Amino acid sequence: MGKAVDSGIIKFEIIDIRNYSEDKFKRCDDYPYGGGSGMVLTPSPLFDAIEANEKGGSCILYTSPSGTPLSQDIVKELGTLSEISIICGHYEGIDQRVIDKFVNKEVSIGDYVLSGGEYAALVITDVVARYIPGFMSNKDSLVEESFESDLLEYPQYTRPSEFRGMNVPDLLIEGDHKKIAQWRHKKKVEKTKGVRPDLYKKYLMRLILGE
Ligand code: ADE
């Protein structure tokens, strides 16, 4: 990521919404109408920050555990965009009027609650960056990877062939490419069936439908 930024492939800009607060303590949160625990980010600093920095043409994401789960398909779609703005949620979230006015997509990175949306923003920027031309040094790795085919990755080995009494499977060393491809596929299926029965079902459905 550092190299991509240095070479100008990716540009980041971090905007601190506290700089847009009119409160003398730069507060940006308040109690929720209707009661309930926690605080909500107020609309004014977010409206001002977005209007001052977003000149149109940017896809605006909002990170929230209530969003659409991030998937490789969404990542690929985001990878085609020239500019993405990410609003990082905090506390109990942001005032709904910000979402209604500006947000194109509410995104969750998983079924757990983070202490702040910044962690989700880091994940989103990392996964999307991999689809930007020039970011990855090995073009093939994007195609072969997990999730592209609803199957998880096969095990990888590197030198030495024997380490503390543990051996690399002979077949990988022998170098018969057809046998290696068959073995890798078998391992992918076994792993997916054991670890991600949901993905395994998807894979089976695709096999049945001949996709
Ligand atoms: N903010 C808090 N939890 C989150 C999650 N799981 N995904 C995205 N943003 C979040």
mmCIF file of N, CA, C and O in Angstrom, residues 35-103:
data_model
loop_
_atom_site.group_PDB
_atom_site.id
_atom_site.type_symbol
_atom_site.label_atom_id
_atom_site.label_comp_id
_atom_site.label_asym_id
_atom_site.label_seq_id
_atom_site.Cartn_x
_atom_site.Cartn_y
_atom_site.Cartn_z
ATOM 1 N N GLY A 35 -34.551 8.389 23.197
ATOM 2 C CA GLY A 35 -33.888 7.669 24.286
ATOM 3 C C GLY A 35 -33.049 6.512 23.797
ATOM 4 O O GLY A 35 -32.933 6.277 22.601
ATOM 5 N N GLY A 36 -32.465 5.799 24.742
ATOM 6 C CA GLY A 36 -31.585 4.681 24.400
ATOM 7 C C GLY A 36 -30.168 5.002 24.803
ATOM 8 O O GLY A 36 -29.834 6.160 25.055
ATOM 9 N N SER A 37 -29.365 3.941 24.852
ATOM 10 C CA SER A 37 -27.991 4.139 25.326
ATOM 11 C C SER A 37 -27.121 4.698 24.202
ATOM 12 O O SER A 37 -27.453 4.605 23.025
ATOM 13 N N GLY A 38 -25.982 5.247 24.597
ATOM 14 C CA GLY A 38 -24.989 5.687 23.622
ATOM 15 C C GLY A 38 -25.286 7.041 23.003
ATOM 16 O O GLY A 38 -26.277 7.688 23.323
ATOM 17 N N MET A 39 -24.388 7.424 22.129
ATOM 18 C CA MET A 39 -24.464 8.737 21.480
ATOM 19 C C MET A 39 -24.548 8.546 19.965
ATOM 20 O O MET A 39 -24.198 7.493 19.443
ATOM 21 N N VAL A 40 -24.975 9.627 19.299
ATOM 22 C CA VAL A 40 -25.123 9.585 17.844
ATOM 23 C C VAL A 40 -24.334 10.757 17.264
ATOM 24 O O VAL A 40 -24.339 11.853 17.827
ATOM 25 N N LEU A 41 -23.646 10.542 16.133
ATOM 26 C CA LEU A 41 -22.930 11.656 15.489
ATOM 27 C C LEU A 41 -23.953 12.616 14.882
ATOM 28 O O LEU A 41 -24.867 12.202 14.163
ATOM 29 N N THR A 42 -23.792 13.891 15.191
ATOM 30 C CA THR A 42 -24.774 14.905 14.764
ATOM 31 C C THR A 42 -24.635 15.204 13.257
ATOM 32 O O THR A 42 -23.562 15.018 12.678
ATOM 33 N N PRO A 43 -25.714 15.684 12.624
ATOM 34 C CA PRO A 43 -25.644 15.885 11.174
ATOM 35 C C PRO A 43 -24.731 17.038 10.733
ATOM 36 O O PRO A 43 -24.074 16.932 9.698
ATOM 37 N N SER A 44 -24.680 18.128 11.508
ATOM 38 C CA SER A 44 -24.040 19.332 10.996
ATOM 39 C C SER A 44 -22.556 19.146 10.604
ATOM 40 O O SER A 44 -22.179 19.471 9.461
ATOM 41 N N PRO A 45 -21.689 18.609 11.488
ATOM 42 C CA PRO A 45 -20.283 18.475 11.062
ATOM 43 C C PRO A 45 -20.121 17.535 9.868
ATOM 44 O O PRO A 45 -19.278 17.775 8.994
ATOM 45 N N LEU A 46 -20.938 16.493 9.819
ATOM 46 C CA LEU A 46 -20.832 15.557 8.698
ATOM 47 C C LEU A 46 -21.304 16.203 7.393
ATOM 48 O O LEU A 46 -20.636 16.079 6.361
ATOM 49 N N PHE A 47 -22.429 16.926 7.438
ATOM 50 C CA PHE A 47 -22.887 17.642 6.235
ATOM 51 C C PHE A 47 -21.795 18.615 5.765
ATOM 52 O O PHE A 47 -21.455 18.654 4.582
ATOM 53 N N ASP A 48 -21.273 19.404 6.708
ATOM 54 C CA ASP A 48 -20.265 20.412 6.323
ATOM 55 C C ASP A 48 -19.008 19.752 5.762
ATOM 56 O O ASP A 48 -18.439 20.217 4.768
ATOM 57 N N ALA A 49 -18.558 18.675 6.420
ATOM 58 C CA ALA A 49 -17.326 18.000 5.969
ATOM 59 C C ALA A 49 -17.532 17.419 4.571
ATOM 60 O O ALA A 49 -16.662 17.554 3.696
ATOM 61 N N ILE A 50 -18.678 16.808 4.347
ATOM 62 C CA ILE A 50 -18.927 16.189 3.038
ATOM 63 C C ILE A 50 -19.060 17.281 1.972
ATOM 64 O O ILE A 50 -18.448 17.201 0.898
ATOM 65 N N GLU A 51 -19.829 18.326 2.278
ATOM 66 C CA GLU A 51 -20.034 19.377 1.269
ATOM 67 C C GLU A 51 -18.745 20.136 0.958
ATOM 68 O O GLU A 51 -18.535 20.584 -0.169
ATOM 69 N N ALA A 52 -17.853 20.247 1.939
ATOM 70 C CA ALA A 52 -16.592 20.964 1.702
ATOM 71 C C ALA A 52 -15.590 20.123 0.910
ATOM 72 O O ALA A 52 -14.716 20.663 0.233
ATOM 73 N N ASN A 53 -15.698 18.796 1.004
ATOM 74 C CA ASN A 53 -14.656 17.956 0.415
ATOM 75 C C ASN A 53 -15.097 17.111 -0.772
ATOM 76 O O ASN A 53 -14.266 16.671 -1.558
ATOM 77 N N GLU A 54 -16.378 16.881 -0.885
ATOM 78 C CA GLU A 54 -16.851 15.992 -1.937
ATOM 79 C C GLU A 54 -17.472 16.847 -3.022
ATOM 80 O O GLU A 54 -18.516 17.448 -2.814
ATOM 81 N N LYS A 55 -16.796 16.859 -4.174
ATOM 82 C CA LYS A 55 -17.249 17.769 -5.237
ATOM 83 C C LYS A 55 -18.118 17.064 -6.275
ATOM 84 O O LYS A 55 -18.246 17.515 -7.405
ATOM 85 N N GLY A 56 -18.671 15.936 -5.889
ATOM 86 C CA GLY A 56 -19.499 15.175 -6.844
ATOM 87 C C GLY A 56 -18.668 14.108 -7.510
ATOM 88 O O GLY A 56 -17.466 14.265 -7.696
ATOM 89 N N GLY A 57 -19.315 13.001 -7.832
ATOM 90 C CA GLY A 57 -18.604 11.935 -8.552
ATOM 91 C C GLY A 57 -17.969 10.899 -7.652
ATOM 92 O O GLY A 57 -17.418 9.915 -8.131
ATOM 93 N N SER A 58 -18.027 11.108 -6.339
ATOM 94 C CA SER A 58 -17.444 10.127 -5.423
ATOM 95 C C SER A 58 -18.544 9.192 -4.927
ATOM 96 O O SER A 58 -19.671 9.637 -4.695
ATOM 97 N N CYS A 59 -18.223 7.924 -4.799
ATOM 98 C CA CYS A 59 -19.186 6.983 -4.216
ATOM 99 C C CYS A 59 -19.032 7.065 -2.695
ATOM 100 O O CYS A 59 -17.930 6.910 -2.173
ATOM 101 N N ILE A 60 -20.124 7.370 -2.010
ATOM 102 C CA ILE A 60 -20.018 7.570 -0.559
ATOM 103 C C ILE A 60 -20.501 6.331 0.184
ATOM 104 O O ILE A 60 -21.654 5.907 0.050
ATOM 105 N N LEU A 61 -19.580 5.756 0.940
ATOM 106 C CA LEU A 61 -19.890 4.569 1.747
ATOM 107 C C LEU A 61 -20.018 4.973 3.203
ATOM 108 O O LEU A 61 -19.384 5.932 3.647
ATOM 109 N N TYR A 62 -20.808 4.231 3.927
ATOM 110 C CA TYR A 62 -20.908 4.436 5.370
ATOM 111 C C TYR A 62 -20.677 3.088 6.034
ATOM 112 O O TYR A 62 -21.326 2.098 5.690
ATOM 113 N N THR A 63 -19.699 3.024 6.947
ATOM 114 C CA THR A 63 -19.385 1.755 7.604
ATOM 115 C C THR A 63 -20.281 1.568 8.820
ATOM 116 O O THR A 63 -20.355 2.442 9.686
ATOM 117 N N SER A 64 -20.959 0.429 8.846
ATOM 118 C CA SER A 64 -21.889 0.176 9.942
ATOM 119 C C SER A 64 -22.165 -1.315 10.030
ATOM 120 O O SER A 64 -22.226 -1.996 8.995
ATOM 121 N N PRO A 65 -22.351 -1.832 11.264
ATOM 122 C CA PRO A 65 -22.683 -3.262 11.355
ATOM 123 C C PRO A 65 -24.045 -3.578 10.743
ATOM 124 O O PRO A 65 -24.360 -4.738 10.497
ATOM 125 N N SER A 66 -24.857 -2.551 10.480
ATOM 126 C CA SER A 66 -26.171 -2.787 9.862
ATOM 127 C C SER A 66 -26.128 -2.723 8.341
ATOM 128 O O SER A 66 -27.180 -2.752 7.692
ATOM 129 N N GLY A 67 -24.949 -2.593 7.780
ATOM 130 C CA GLY A 67 -24.843 -2.442 6.324
ATOM 131 C C GLY A 67 -24.885 -3.763 5.574
ATOM 132 O O GLY A 67 -24.983 -4.838 6.165
ATOM 133 N N THR A 68 -24.796 -3.659 4.255
ATOM 134 C CA THR A 68 -24.691 -4.848 3.398
ATOM 135 C C THR A 68 -23.342 -5.507 3.675
ATOM 136 O O THR A 68 -22.321 -4.822 3.677
ATOM 137 N N PRO A 69 -23.312 -6.837 3.903
ATOM 138 C CA PRO A 69 -22.017 -7.479 4.160
ATOM 139 C C PRO A 69 -21.070 -7.307 2.968
ATOM 140 O O PRO A 69 -21.478 -7.526 1.828
ATOM 141 N N LEU A 70 -19.851 -6.911 3.250
ATOM 142 C CA LEU A 70 -18.848 -6.728 2.195
ATOM 143 C C LEU A 70 -18.539 -8.091 1.580
ATOM 144 O O LEU A 70 -18.297 -9.052 2.299
ATOM 145 N N SER A 71 -18.572 -8.154 0.260
ATOM 146 C CA SER A 71 -18.274 -9.407 -0.434
ATOM 147 C C SER A 71 -17.289 -9.095 -1.551
ATOM 148 O O SER A 71 -17.101 -7.930 -1.908
ATOM 149 N N GLN A 72 -16.716 -10.155 -2.104
ATOM 150 C CA GLN A 72 -15.755 -9.960 -3.195
ATOM 151 C C GLN A 72 -16.443 -9.290 -4.396
ATOM 152 O O GLN A 72 -15.820 -8.496 -5.090
ATOM 153 N N ASP A 73 -17.730 -9.581 -4.597
ATOM 154 C CA ASP A 73 -18.453 -8.955 -5.712
ATOM 155 C C ASP A 73 -18.560 -7.442 -5.509
ATOM 156 O O ASP A 73 -18.345 -6.660 -6.436
ATOM 157 N N ILE A 74 -18.885 -7.035 -4.260
ATOM 158 C CA ILE A 74 -18.969 -5.586 -3.977
ATOM 159 C C ILE A 74 -17.589 -4.959 -4.129
ATOM 160 O O ILE A 74 -17.436 -3.872 -4.688
ATOM 161 N N VAL A 75 -16.570 -5.657 -3.644
ATOM 162 C CA VAL A 75 -15.195 -5.139 -3.721
ATOM 163 C C VAL A 75 -14.800 -4.887 -5.181
ATOM 164 O O VAL A 75 -14.252 -3.839 -5.520
ATOM 165 N N LYS A 76 -15.133 -5.842 -6.033
ATOM 166 C CA LYS A 76 -14.790 -5.707 -7.463
ATOM 167 C C LYS A 76 -15.466 -4.491 -8.070
ATOM 168 O O LYS A 76 -14.858 -3.746 -8.835
ATOM 169 N N GLU A 77 -16.734 -4.302 -7.680
ATOM 170 C CA GLU A 77 -17.507 -3.156 -8.185
ATOM 171 C C GLU A 77 -16.842 -1.853 -7.714
ATOM 172 O O GLU A 77 -16.633 -0.923 -8.494
ATOM 173 N N LEU A 78 -16.469 -1.814 -6.446
ATOM 174 C CA LEU A 78 -15.826 -0.612 -5.895
ATOM 175 C C LEU A 78 -14.472 -0.360 -6.569
ATOM 176 O O LEU A 78 -14.050 0.783 -6.728
ATOM 177 N N GLY A 79 -13.807 -1.449 -6.950
ATOM 178 C CA GLY A 79 -12.485 -1.347 -7.582
ATOM 179 C C GLY A 79 -12.519 -0.638 -8.925
ATOM 180 O O GLY A 79 -11.481 -0.204 -9.428
ATOM 181 N N THR A 80 -13.693 -0.507 -9.512
ATOM 182 C CA THR A 80 -13.776 0.159 -10.819
ATOM 183 C C THR A 80 -13.958 1.680 -10.666
ATOM 184 O O THR A 80 -13.914 2.412 -11.642
ATOM 185 N N LEU A 81 -14.206 2.137 -9.434
ATOM 186 C CA LEU A 81 -14.500 3.565 -9.226
ATOM 187 C C LEU A 81 -13.219 4.379 -9.074
ATOM 188 O O LEU A 81 -12.209 3.877 -8.567
ATOM 189 N N SER A 82 -13.283 5.637 -9.486
ATOM 190 C CA SER A 82 -12.061 6.452 -9.388
ATOM 191 C C SER A 82 -11.958 7.113 -8.012
ATOM 192 O O SER A 82 -10.868 7.477 -7.580
ATOM 193 N N GLU A 83 -13.082 7.272 -7.317
ATOM 194 C CA GLU A 83 -13.023 7.924 -6.000
ATOM 195 C C GLU A 83 -14.088 7.339 -5.070
ATOM 196 O O GLU A 83 -15.241 7.178 -5.463
ATOM 197 N N ILE A 84 -13.657 7.034 -3.868
ATOM 198 C CA ILE A 84 -14.590 6.526 -2.852
ATOM 199 C C ILE A 84 -14.415 7.381 -1.597
ATOM 200 O O ILE A 84 -13.288 7.673 -1.189
ATOM 201 N N SER A 85 -15.517 7.790 -1.002
ATOM 202 C CA SER A 85 -15.457 8.475 0.294
ATOM 203 C C SER A 85 -16.070 7.538 1.319
ATOM 204 O O SER A 85 -17.110 6.925 1.056
ATOM 205 N N ILE A 86 -15.424 7.419 2.464
ATOM 206 C CA ILE A 86 -15.948 6.514 3.492
ATOM 207 C C ILE A 86 -16.254 7.310 4.756
ATOM 208 O O ILE A 86 -15.370 7.958 5.322
ATOM 209 N N ILE A 87 -17.501 7.255 5.176
ATOM 210 C CA ILE A 87 -17.873 7.871 6.454
ATOM 211 C C ILE A 87 -17.743 6.784 7.506
ATOM 212 O O ILE A 87 -18.381 5.732 7.408
ATOM 213 N N CYS A 88 -16.879 7.036 8.499
ATOM 214 C CA CYS A 88 -16.657 6.037 9.544
ATOM 215 C C CYS A 88 -17.651 6.268 10.681
ATOM 216 O O CYS A 88 -17.630 7.316 11.319
ATOM 217 N N GLY A 89 -18.496 5.296 10.890
ATOM 218 C CA GLY A 89 -19.468 5.408 11.980
ATOM 219 C C GLY A 89 -18.789 5.332 13.337
ATOM 220 O O GLY A 89 -17.660 4.853 13.453
ATOM 221 N N HIS A 90 -19.451 5.856 14.339
ATOM 222 C CA HIS A 90 -18.927 5.794 15.706
ATOM 223 C C HIS A 90 -20.083 5.698 16.673
ATOM 224 O O HIS A 90 -21.209 6.046 16.340
ATOM 225 N N TYR A 91 -19.808 5.256 17.873
ATOM 226 C CA TYR A 91 -20.855 5.145 18.918
ATOM 227 C C TYR A 91 -22.043 4.361 18.376
ATOM 228 O O TYR A 91 -21.875 3.333 17.759
ATOM 229 N N GLU A 92 -23.257 4.917 18.565
ATOM 230 C CA GLU A 92 -24.455 4.215 18.092
ATOM 231 C C GLU A 92 -24.717 4.476 16.614
ATOM 232 O O GLU A 92 -25.724 4.024 16.079
ATOM 233 N N GLY A 93 -23.869 5.254 15.975
ATOM 234 C CA GLY A 93 -24.065 5.508 14.548
ATOM 235 C C GLY A 93 -24.145 6.986 14.238
ATOM 236 O O GLY A 93 -23.749 7.828 15.055
ATOM 237 N N ILE A 94 -24.631 7.298 13.038
ATOM 238 C CA ILE A 94 -24.735 8.691 12.620
ATOM 239 C C ILE A 94 -26.207 9.039 12.409
ATOM 240 O O ILE A 94 -27.029 8.147 12.201
ATOM 241 N N ASP A 95 -26.520 10.327 12.442
ATOM 242 C CA ASP A 95 -27.889 10.790 12.217
ATOM 243 C C ASP A 95 -28.364 10.299 10.834
ATOM 244 O O ASP A 95 -27.650 10.436 9.830
ATOM 245 N N GLN A 96 -29.564 9.713 10.823
ATOM 246 C CA GLN A 96 -30.102 9.101 9.593
ATOM 247 C C GLN A 96 -30.147 10.088 8.424
ATOM 248 O O GLN A 96 -30.030 9.689 7.264
ATOM 249 N N ARG A 97 -30.282 11.393 8.717
ATOM 250 C CA ARG A 97 -30.396 12.364 7.623
ATOM 251 C C ARG A 97 -29.114 12.438 6.792
ATOM 252 O O ARG A 97 -29.160 12.745 5.592
ATOM 253 N N VAL A 98 -27.970 12.116 7.415
ATOM 254 C CA VAL A 98 -26.706 12.085 6.645
ATOM 255 C C VAL A 98 -26.772 10.929 5.647
ATOM 256 O O VAL A 98 -26.403 11.064 4.469
ATOM 257 N N ILE A 99 -27.280 9.794 6.123
ATOM 258 C CA ILE A 99 -27.382 8.610 5.258
ATOM 259 C C ILE A 99 -28.353 8.907 4.110
ATOM 260 O O ILE A 99 -28.050 8.672 2.939
ATOM 261 N N ASP A 100 -29.516 9.461 4.475
ATOM 262 C CA ASP A 100 -30.536 9.731 3.450
ATOM 263 C C ASP A 100 -30.026 10.701 2.385
ATOM 264 O O ASP A 100 -30.323 10.568 1.216
ATOM 265 N N LYS A 101 -29.242 11.667 2.809
ATOM 266 C CA LYS A 101 -28.805 12.714 1.875
ATOM 267 C C LYS A 101 -27.611 12.274 1.013
ATOM 268 O O LYS A 101 -27.551 12.576 -0.176
ATOM 269 N N PHE A 102 -26.636 11.584 1.629
ATOM 270 C CA PHE A 102 -25.371 11.386 0.917
ATOM 271 C C PHE A 102 -24.968 9.939 0.611
ATOM 272 O O PHE A 102 -24.197 9.714 -0.329
ATOM 273 N N VAL A 103 -25.394 9.008 1.460
ATOM 274 C CA VAL A 103 -24.756 7.684 1.397
ATOM 275 C C VAL A 103 -25.286 6.829 0.236
ATOM 276 O O VAL A 103 -26.480 6.665 0.059
#
